[in-house]
Amino acid sequence: MTLAVIGTYAVAFCLVVGAFFALVAAIGLLKLNGSMTRLHAPTKVGTVGIGALLLASMIHSYVYAEGSMHELLIIAFLFVTAPISANFIAKVNIHKRACDMPPSPRQDKTWSTLNVPEADLEIEETGTDQPR
């Protein structure tokens, strides 16, 4: 078995795995009903699917051509930005109270996401930056 045949099988395997995960992510994005549950499909499963497809591209370029590191940079960018964007989307849903709220902590100061300064509460109530 030559390197080209092993590379072809590796590319085919990565393409099948990547396509499966991307399909599961698309179905999850369409079928899950809440924004917090829908959040997991593109950020977790979709990232793995796109990562497998990019890995297939890397293997193909190294087996049949000179090789390319562009895909590795894209994978690194996706793996860094997907959790950060998921965290921000989850925090927005918590602040808007658009989801089931987590249980209250023993001390309000420990739950930094919902700890809002009094000045910000006044701005939210009046709708302006001017104090009452």
CSV table of C-alpha atoms in Angstrom, one decimal:
chain,number,residue,atom,x,y,z
A,1,MET,CA,0.0,0.0,0.0
A,2,THR,CA,1.5,3.3,-1.1
A,3,LEU,CA,1.3,6.7,0.6
A,4,ALA,CA,-1.2,7.9,-2.0
A,5,VAL,CA,-3.6,5.1,-1.3
A,6,ILE,CA,-3.4,5.6,2.5
A,7,GLY,CA,-3.8,9.3,1.9
A,8,THR,CA,-6.9,8.7,-0.2
A,9,TYR,CA,-8.5,6.6,2.5
A,10,ALA,CA,-7.6,9.2,5.1
A,11,VAL,CA,-9.2,11.9,3.0
A,12,ALA,CA,-12.3,9.9,2.4
A,13,PHE,CA,-12.7,9.1,6.1
A,14,CYS,CA,-12.3,12.7,7.1
A,15,LEU,CA,-14.7,13.8,4.4
A,16,VAL,CA,-17.4,11.3,5.6
A,17,VAL,CA,-16.9,12.3,9.3
A,18,GLY,CA,-16.9,16.0,8.5
A,19,ALA,CA,-20.0,15.7,6.3
A,20,PHE,CA,-21.8,13.7,9.0
A,21,PHE,CA,-21.0,16.2,11.8
A,22,ALA,CA,-22.0,19.1,9.5
A,23,LEU,CA,-25.3,17.4,8.7
A,24,VAL,CA,-26.0,16.8,12.4
A,25,ALA,CA,-25.2,20.5,13.2
A,26,ALA,CA,-27.5,21.7,10.5
A,27,ILE,CA,-30.3,19.4,11.7
A,28,GLY,CA,-29.8,20.5,15.3
A,29,LEU,CA,-29.9,24.1,14.2
A,30,LEU,CA,-33.2,23.6,12.5
A,31,LYS,CA,-34.9,21.2,14.9
A,32,LEU,CA,-33.9,22.4,18.4
A,33,ASN,CA,-36.5,24.8,19.7
A,34,GLY,CA,-34.8,27.1,22.3
A,35,SER,CA,-32.0,29.5,21.6
A,36,MET,CA,-29.8,28.0,24.3
A,37,THR,CA,-30.3,24.4,23.1
A,38,ARG,CA,-29.8,25.6,19.5
A,39,LEU,CA,-26.6,27.2,20.5
A,40,HIS,CA,-24.8,23.8,20.8
A,41,ALA,CA,-25.3,22.6,17.3
A,42,PRO,CA,-23.2,25.1,15.3
A,43,THR,CA,-20.6,25.8,18.1
A,44,LYS,CA,-19.8,22.2,19.0
A,45,VAL,CA,-20.8,19.8,16.3
A,46,GLY,CA,-20.4,22.2,13.5
A,47,THR,CA,-16.9,23.1,14.5
A,48,VAL,CA,-15.9,19.4,14.6
A,49,GLY,CA,-17.4,18.9,11.2
A,50,ILE,CA,-15.7,21.8,9.6
A,51,GLY,CA,-12.5,20.8,11.3
A,52,ALA,CA,-12.7,17.3,9.8
A,53,LEU,CA,-13.3,18.7,6.3
A,54,LEU,CA,-10.4,21.1,6.6
A,55,LEU,CA,-8.2,18.2,7.9
A,56,ALA,CA,-9.2,16.3,4.7
A,57,SER,CA,-8.1,19.2,2.6
A,58,MET,CA,-4.8,19.3,4.5
A,59,ILE,CA,-4.1,15.6,4.0
A,60,HIS,CA,-5.0,15.9,0.3
A,61,SER,CA,-2.6,18.8,-0.2
A,62,TYR,CA,0.3,17.1,1.5
A,63,VAL,CA,-0.2,13.8,-0.3
A,64,TYR,CA,-0.8,15.1,-3.8
A,65,ALA,CA,0.8,18.5,-3.8
A,66,GLU,CA,3.3,20.6,-1.9
A,67,GLY,CA,1.1,21.0,1.2
A,68,SER,CA,-0.7,23.9,2.8
A,69,MET,CA,-0.9,25.3,6.3
A,70,HIS,CA,-3.8,27.7,5.5
A,71,GLU,CA,-6.3,25.0,6.7
A,72,LEU,CA,-4.5,24.7,10.0
A,73,LEU,CA,-4.8,28.4,10.6
A,74,ILE,CA,-8.5,28.3,9.8
A,75,ILE,CA,-9.0,25.3,12.2
A,76,ALA,CA,-7.2,27.2,14.9
A,77,PHE,CA,-9.3,30.3,14.3
A,78,LEU,CA,-12.6,28.3,14.5
A,79,PHE,CA,-11.6,26.4,17.6
A,80,VAL,CA,-10.8,29.7,19.4
A,81,THR,CA,-13.7,31.8,18.2
A,82,ALA,CA,-16.6,29.3,18.5
A,83,PRO,CA,-16.5,28.9,22.3
A,84,ILE,CA,-16.2,32.6,22.7
A,85,SER,CA,-19.1,33.4,20.5
A,86,ALA,CA,-21.2,30.7,22.2
A,87,ASN,CA,-20.3,32.2,25.6
A,88,PHE,CA,-21.4,35.7,24.5
A,89,ILE,CA,-24.7,34.4,23.0
A,90,ALA,CA,-25.4,32.5,26.2
A,91,LYS,CA,-24.8,35.6,28.3
A,92,VAL,CA,-27.1,37.7,26.2
A,93,ASN,CA,-29.9,35.1,26.7
A,94,ILE,CA,-29.3,35.1,30.4
A,95,HIS,CA,-29.3,38.9,30.6
A,96,LYS,CA,-32.5,39.1,28.6
A,97,ARG,CA,-33.9,36.3,30.7
A,98,ALA,CA,-34.9,34.5,27.5
A,99,CYS,CA,-34.1,31.1,29.0
A,100,ASP,CA,-34.4,29.1,32.2
A,101,MET,CA,-32.4,30.9,34.8
A,102,PRO,CA,-29.7,29.1,36.6
A,103,PRO,CA,-30.2,28.5,40.3
A,104,SER,CA,-29.4,31.5,42.6
A,105,PRO,CA,-26.0,31.4,44.2
A,106,ARG,CA,-25.5,31.7,47.9
A,107,GLN,CA,-24.1,35.2,47.5
A,108,ASP,CA,-25.2,37.5,44.7
A,109,LYS,CA,-21.6,38.8,44.2
A,110,THR,CA,-20.5,35.3,43.0
A,111,TRP,CA,-22.7,35.3,39.9
A,112,SER,CA,-20.9,38.0,37.9
A,113,THR,CA,-23.1,37.7,34.8
A,114,LEU,CA,-26.2,39.0,36.6
A,115,ASN,CA,-24.4,41.3,39.0
A,116,VAL,CA,-25.5,44.7,37.6
A,117,PRO,CA,-24.3,48.0,39.2
A,118,GLU,CA,-27.1,50.3,40.6
A,119,ALA,CA,-26.2,53.0,38.1
A,120,ASP,CA,-26.8,50.6,35.2
A,121,LEU,CA,-30.2,49.6,36.6
A,122,GLU,CA,-31.2,53.3,36.8
A,123,ILE,CA,-30.2,53.7,33.1
A,124,GLU,CA,-32.2,50.7,32.2
A,125,GLU,CA,-35.3,51.9,34.1
A,126,THR,CA,-35.3,55.4,32.8
A,127,GLY,CA,-33.9,54.7,29.3
A,128,THR,CA,-31.4,57.6,29.5
A,129,ASP,CA,-28.0,58.4,31.0
A,130,GLN,CA,-29.5,61.2,33.1
A,131,PRO,CA,-30.2,60.3,36.7
A,132,ARG,CA,-33.8,60.9,37.9
